[in-house]
PDB file of C-alpha atoms in Angstrom:
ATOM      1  CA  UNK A   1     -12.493  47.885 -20.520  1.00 84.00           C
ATOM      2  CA  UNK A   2     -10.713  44.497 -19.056  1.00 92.00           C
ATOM      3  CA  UNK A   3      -9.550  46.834 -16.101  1.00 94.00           C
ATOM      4  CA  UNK A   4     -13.313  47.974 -15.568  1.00 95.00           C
ATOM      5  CA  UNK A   5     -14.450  44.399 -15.393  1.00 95.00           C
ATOM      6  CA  UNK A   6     -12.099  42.819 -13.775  1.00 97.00           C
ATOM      7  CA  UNK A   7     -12.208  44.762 -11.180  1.00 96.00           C
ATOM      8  CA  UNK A   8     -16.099  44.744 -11.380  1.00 97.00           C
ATOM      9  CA  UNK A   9     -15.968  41.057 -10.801  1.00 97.00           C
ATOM     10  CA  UNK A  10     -13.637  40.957  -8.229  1.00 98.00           C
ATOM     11  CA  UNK A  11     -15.482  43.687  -6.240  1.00 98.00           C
ATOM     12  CA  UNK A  12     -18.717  41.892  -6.705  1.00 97.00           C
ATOM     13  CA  UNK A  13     -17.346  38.797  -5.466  1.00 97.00           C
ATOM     14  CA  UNK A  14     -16.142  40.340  -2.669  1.00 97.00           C
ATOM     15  CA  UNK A  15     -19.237  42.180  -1.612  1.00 97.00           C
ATOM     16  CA  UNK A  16     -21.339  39.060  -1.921  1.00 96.00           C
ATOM     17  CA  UNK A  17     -18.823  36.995   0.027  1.00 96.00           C
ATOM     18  CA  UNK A  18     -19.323  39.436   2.582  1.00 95.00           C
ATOM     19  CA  UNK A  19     -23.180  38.987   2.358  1.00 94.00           C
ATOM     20  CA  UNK A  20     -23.190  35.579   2.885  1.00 94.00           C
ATOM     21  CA  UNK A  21     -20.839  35.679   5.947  1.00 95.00           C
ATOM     22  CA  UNK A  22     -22.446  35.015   9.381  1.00 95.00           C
ATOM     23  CA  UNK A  23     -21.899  38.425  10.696  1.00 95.00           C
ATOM     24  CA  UNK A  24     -22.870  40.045   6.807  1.00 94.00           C
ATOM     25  CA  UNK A  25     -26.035  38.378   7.831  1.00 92.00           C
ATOM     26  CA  UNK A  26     -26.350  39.576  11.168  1.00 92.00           C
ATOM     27  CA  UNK A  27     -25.153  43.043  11.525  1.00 94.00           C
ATOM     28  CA  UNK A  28     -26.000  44.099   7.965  1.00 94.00           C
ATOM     29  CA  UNK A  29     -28.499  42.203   5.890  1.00 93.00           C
ATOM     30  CA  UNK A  30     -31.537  41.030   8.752  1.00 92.00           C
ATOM     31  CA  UNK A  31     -31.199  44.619   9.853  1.00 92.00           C
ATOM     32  CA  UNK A  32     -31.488  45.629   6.250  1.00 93.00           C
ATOM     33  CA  UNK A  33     -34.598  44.067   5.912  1.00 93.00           C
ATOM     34  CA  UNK A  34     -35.791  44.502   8.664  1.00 91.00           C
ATOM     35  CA  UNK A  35     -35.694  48.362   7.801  1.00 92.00           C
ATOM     36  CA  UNK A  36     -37.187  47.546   4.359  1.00 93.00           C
ATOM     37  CA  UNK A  37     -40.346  45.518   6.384  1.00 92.00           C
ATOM     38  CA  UNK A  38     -40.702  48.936   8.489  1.00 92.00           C
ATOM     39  CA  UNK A  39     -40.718  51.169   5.560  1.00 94.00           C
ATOM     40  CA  UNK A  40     -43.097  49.005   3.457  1.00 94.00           C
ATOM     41  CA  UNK A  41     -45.383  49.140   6.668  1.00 94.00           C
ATOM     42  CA  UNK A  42     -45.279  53.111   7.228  1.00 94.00           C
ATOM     43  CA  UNK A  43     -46.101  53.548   3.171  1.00 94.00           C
ATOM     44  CA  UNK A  44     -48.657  50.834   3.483  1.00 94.00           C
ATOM     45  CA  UNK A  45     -50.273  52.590   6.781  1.00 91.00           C
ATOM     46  CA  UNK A  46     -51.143  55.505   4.600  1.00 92.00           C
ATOM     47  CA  UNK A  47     -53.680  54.009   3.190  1.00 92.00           C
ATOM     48  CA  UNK A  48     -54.569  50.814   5.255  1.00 92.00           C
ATOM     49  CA  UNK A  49     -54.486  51.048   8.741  1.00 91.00           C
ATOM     50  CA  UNK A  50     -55.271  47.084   8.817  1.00 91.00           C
ATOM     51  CA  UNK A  51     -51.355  46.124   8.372  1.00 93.00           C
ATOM     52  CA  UNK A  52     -49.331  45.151  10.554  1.00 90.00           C
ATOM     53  CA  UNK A  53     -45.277  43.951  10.590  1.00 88.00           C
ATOM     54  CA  UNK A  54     -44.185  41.018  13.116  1.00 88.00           C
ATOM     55  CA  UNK A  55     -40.333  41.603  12.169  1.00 86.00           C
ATOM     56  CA  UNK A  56     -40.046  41.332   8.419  1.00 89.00           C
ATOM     57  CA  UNK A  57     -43.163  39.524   7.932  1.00 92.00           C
ATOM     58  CA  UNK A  58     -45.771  41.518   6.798  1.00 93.00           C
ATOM     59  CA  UNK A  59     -49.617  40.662   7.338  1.00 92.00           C
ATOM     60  CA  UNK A  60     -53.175  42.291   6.741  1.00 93.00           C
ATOM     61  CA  UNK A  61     -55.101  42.058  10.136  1.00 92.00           C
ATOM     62  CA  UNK A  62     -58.089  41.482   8.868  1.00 92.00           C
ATOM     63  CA  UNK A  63     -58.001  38.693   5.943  1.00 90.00           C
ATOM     64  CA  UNK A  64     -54.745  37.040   7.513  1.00 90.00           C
ATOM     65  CA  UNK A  65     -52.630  37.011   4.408  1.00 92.00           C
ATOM     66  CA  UNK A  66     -48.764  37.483   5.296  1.00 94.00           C
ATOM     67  CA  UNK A  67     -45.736  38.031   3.379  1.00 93.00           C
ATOM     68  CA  UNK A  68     -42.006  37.479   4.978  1.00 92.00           C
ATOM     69  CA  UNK A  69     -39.403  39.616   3.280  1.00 93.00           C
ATOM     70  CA  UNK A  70     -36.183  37.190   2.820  1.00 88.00           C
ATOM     71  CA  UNK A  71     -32.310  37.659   1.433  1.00 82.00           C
ATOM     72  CA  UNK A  72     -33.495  38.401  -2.214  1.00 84.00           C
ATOM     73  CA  UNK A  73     -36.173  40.179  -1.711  1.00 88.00           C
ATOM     74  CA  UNK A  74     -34.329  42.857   0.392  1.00 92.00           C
ATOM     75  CA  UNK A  75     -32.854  44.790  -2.782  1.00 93.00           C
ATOM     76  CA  UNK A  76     -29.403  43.965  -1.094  1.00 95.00           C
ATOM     77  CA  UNK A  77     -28.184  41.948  -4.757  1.00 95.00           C
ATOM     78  CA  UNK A  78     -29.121  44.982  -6.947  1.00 96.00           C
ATOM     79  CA  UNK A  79     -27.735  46.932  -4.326  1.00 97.00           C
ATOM     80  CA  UNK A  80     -24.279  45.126  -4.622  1.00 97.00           C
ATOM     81  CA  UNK A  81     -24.229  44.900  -8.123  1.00 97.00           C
ATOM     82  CA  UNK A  82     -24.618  48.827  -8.481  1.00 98.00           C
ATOM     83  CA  UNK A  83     -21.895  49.759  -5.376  1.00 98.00           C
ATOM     84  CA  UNK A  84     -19.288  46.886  -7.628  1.00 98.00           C
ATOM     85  CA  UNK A  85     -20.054  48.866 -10.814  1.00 97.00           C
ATOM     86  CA  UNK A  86     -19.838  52.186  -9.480  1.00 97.00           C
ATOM     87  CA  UNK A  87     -16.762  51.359  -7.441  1.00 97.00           C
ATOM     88  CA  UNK A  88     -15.092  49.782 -10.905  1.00 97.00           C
ATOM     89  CA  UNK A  89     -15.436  52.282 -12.800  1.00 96.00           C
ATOM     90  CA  UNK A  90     -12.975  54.998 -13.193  1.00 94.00           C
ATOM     91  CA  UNK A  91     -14.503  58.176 -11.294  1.00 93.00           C
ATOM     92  CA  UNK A  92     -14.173  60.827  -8.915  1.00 94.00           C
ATOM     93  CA  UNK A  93     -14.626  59.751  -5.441  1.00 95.00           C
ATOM     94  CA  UNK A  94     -17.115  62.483  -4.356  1.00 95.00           C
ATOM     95  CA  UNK A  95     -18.822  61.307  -7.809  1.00 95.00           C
ATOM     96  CA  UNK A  96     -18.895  57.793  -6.935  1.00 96.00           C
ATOM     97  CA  UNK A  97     -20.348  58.397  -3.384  1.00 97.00           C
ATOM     98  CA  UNK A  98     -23.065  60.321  -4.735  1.00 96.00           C
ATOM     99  CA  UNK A  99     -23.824  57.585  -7.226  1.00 97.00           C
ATOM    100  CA  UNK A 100     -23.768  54.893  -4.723  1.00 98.00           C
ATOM    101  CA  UNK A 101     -25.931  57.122  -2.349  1.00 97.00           C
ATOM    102  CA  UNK A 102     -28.465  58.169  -4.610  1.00 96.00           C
ATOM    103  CA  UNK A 103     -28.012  54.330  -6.652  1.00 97.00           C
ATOM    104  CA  UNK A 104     -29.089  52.901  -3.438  1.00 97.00           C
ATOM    105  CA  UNK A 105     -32.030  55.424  -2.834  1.00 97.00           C
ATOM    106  CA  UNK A 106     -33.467  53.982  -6.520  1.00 97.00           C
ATOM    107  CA  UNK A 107     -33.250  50.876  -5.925  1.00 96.00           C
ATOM    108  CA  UNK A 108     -34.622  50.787  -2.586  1.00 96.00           C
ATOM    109  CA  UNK A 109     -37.491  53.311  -3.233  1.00 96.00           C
ATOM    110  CA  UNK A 110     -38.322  50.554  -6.301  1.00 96.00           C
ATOM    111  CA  UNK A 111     -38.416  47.954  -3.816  1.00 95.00           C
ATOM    112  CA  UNK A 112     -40.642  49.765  -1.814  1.00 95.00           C
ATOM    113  CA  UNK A 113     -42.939  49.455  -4.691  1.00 96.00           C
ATOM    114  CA  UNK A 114     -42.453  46.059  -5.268  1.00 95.00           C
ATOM    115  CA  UNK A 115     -42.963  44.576  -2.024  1.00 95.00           C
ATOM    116  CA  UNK A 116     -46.256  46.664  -1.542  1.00 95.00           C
ATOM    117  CA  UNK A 117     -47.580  45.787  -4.912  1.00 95.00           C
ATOM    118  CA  UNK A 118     -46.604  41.993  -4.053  1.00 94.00           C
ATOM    119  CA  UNK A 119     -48.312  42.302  -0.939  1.00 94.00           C
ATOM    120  CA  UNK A 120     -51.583  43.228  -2.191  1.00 94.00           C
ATOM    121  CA  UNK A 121     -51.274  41.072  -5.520  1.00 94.00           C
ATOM    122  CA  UNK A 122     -50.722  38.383  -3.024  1.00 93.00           C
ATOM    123  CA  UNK A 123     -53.888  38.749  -1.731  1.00 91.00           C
ATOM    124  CA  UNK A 124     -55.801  39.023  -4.955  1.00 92.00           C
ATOM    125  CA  UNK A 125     -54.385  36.227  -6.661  1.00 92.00           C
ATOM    126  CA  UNK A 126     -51.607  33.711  -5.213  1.00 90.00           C
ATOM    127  CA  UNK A 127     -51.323  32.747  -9.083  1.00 93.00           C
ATOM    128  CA  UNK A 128     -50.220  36.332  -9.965  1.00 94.00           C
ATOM    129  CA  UNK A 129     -48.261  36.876  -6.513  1.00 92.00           C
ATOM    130  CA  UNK A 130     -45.740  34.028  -7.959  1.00 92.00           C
ATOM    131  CA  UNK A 131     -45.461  34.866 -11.340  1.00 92.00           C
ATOM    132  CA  UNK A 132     -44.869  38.880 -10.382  1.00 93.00           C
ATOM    133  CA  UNK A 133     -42.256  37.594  -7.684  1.00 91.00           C
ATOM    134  CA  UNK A 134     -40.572  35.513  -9.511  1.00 88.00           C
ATOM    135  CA  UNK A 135     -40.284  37.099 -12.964  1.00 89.00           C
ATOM    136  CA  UNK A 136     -41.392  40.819 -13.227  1.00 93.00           C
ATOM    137  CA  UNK A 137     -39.477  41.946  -9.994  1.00 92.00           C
ATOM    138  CA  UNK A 138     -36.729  40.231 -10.058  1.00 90.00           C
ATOM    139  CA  UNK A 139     -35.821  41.386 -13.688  1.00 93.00           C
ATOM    140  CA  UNK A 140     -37.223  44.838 -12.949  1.00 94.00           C
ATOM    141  CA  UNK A 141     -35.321  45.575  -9.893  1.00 94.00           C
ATOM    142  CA  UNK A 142     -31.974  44.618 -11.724  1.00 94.00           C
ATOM    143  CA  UNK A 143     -32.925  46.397 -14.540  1.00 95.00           C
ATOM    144  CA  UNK A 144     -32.748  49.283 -12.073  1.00 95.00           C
ATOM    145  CA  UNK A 145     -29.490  48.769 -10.659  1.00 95.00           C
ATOM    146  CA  UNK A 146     -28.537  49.328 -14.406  1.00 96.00           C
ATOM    147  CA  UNK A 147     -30.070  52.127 -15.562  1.00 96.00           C
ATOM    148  CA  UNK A 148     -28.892  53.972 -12.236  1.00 96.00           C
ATOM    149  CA  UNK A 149     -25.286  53.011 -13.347  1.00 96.00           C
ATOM    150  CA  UNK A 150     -26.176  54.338 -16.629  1.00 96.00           C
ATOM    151  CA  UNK A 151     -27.820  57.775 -15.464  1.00 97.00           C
ATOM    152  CA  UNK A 152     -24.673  58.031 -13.118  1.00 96.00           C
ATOM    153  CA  UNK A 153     -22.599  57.561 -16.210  1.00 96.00           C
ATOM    154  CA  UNK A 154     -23.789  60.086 -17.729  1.00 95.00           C
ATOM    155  CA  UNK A 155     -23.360  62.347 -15.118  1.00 93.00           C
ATOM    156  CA  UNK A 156     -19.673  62.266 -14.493  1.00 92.00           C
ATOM    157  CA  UNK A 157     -17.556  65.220 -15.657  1.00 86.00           C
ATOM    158  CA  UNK A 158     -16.287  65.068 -19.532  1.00 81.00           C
ATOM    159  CA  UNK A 159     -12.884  65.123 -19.851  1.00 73.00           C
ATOM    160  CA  UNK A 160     -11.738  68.139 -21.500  1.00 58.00           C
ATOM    161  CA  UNK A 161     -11.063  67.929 -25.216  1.00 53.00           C
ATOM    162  CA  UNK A 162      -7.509  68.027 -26.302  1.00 55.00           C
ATOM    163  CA  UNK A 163      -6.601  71.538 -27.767  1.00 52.00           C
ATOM    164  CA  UNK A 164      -3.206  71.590 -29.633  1.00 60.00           C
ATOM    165  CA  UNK A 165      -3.088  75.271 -30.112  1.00 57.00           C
TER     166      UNK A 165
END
């Protein structure tokens, strides 16, 4: 258990060092969102052709109201937390690619939901907009990154039980 998180820490030291780095913030996390902004637009266009995406600000053509997607709101931090845990723990590779693959599908897909629903909320009610920012999501996307690890978890292979005979 010390092994797991010490190694845990380390790793998610390491990975948010590399976040907050110039070039982490360049070449991996404005891109990142950037992507996220995109994807929230296509969902979004499904049902309301009147949005629109100036980078990774979002905005509704007709009433004005505009949201900018911003380090935190990415799903990069659950993201990191889940790729340190998964990388910690003791596992087959090919299992802890999948798990980091499909983790970061989750979490993202999640995201997707939260930035739309923030984007309309937003609209409804400022009042509601900063209360579901700040305290539902936020808890609710970590809470995610978790229970990914934990579903992984319990798909790794048992070890075999010891037979004497």
């Amino acid at each position: 258990m010390f092994r797991f998180a010490a190694l845990f820490l380390a790793i998610l030291v390491a990975l948010f060092a590399l976040e907050l780095t110039p070039p982490g913030q360049e070449y991996f996390v404005q891109p990142w969102t950037a992507a996220v902004a995109r994807g929230a637009i296509a969902a979004m266009h499904a049902f309301d052709p009147a949005v629109a995406s100036n980078g990774a600000t979002l905005f509704d053509t007709r009433t004005g109201f505009a949201i900018t997607i911003v380090a935190g709101c990415n799903g990069v931090e659950a993201m990191i937390v889940l790729i340190a845990a998964v990388l910690a723990f003791p596992a087959p590779w090919l299992h802890r690619v999948a798990g980091i693959v499909a983790g970061v599908a989750a979490i993202q897909a999640l995201n997707l939901v939260r930035i739309v629903s923030l984007f309309y909320l937003g609209q409804w009610s400022p009042a509601v907009f900063e209360w579901a920012h700040l305290y539902v999501w936020q808890v609710l996307i970590m809470l995610d990154a978790l229970l990914v690890w934990f579903v992984w978890l319990r798909t790794l292979p048992r070890e075999p039980a010891y037979d004497p005979a």
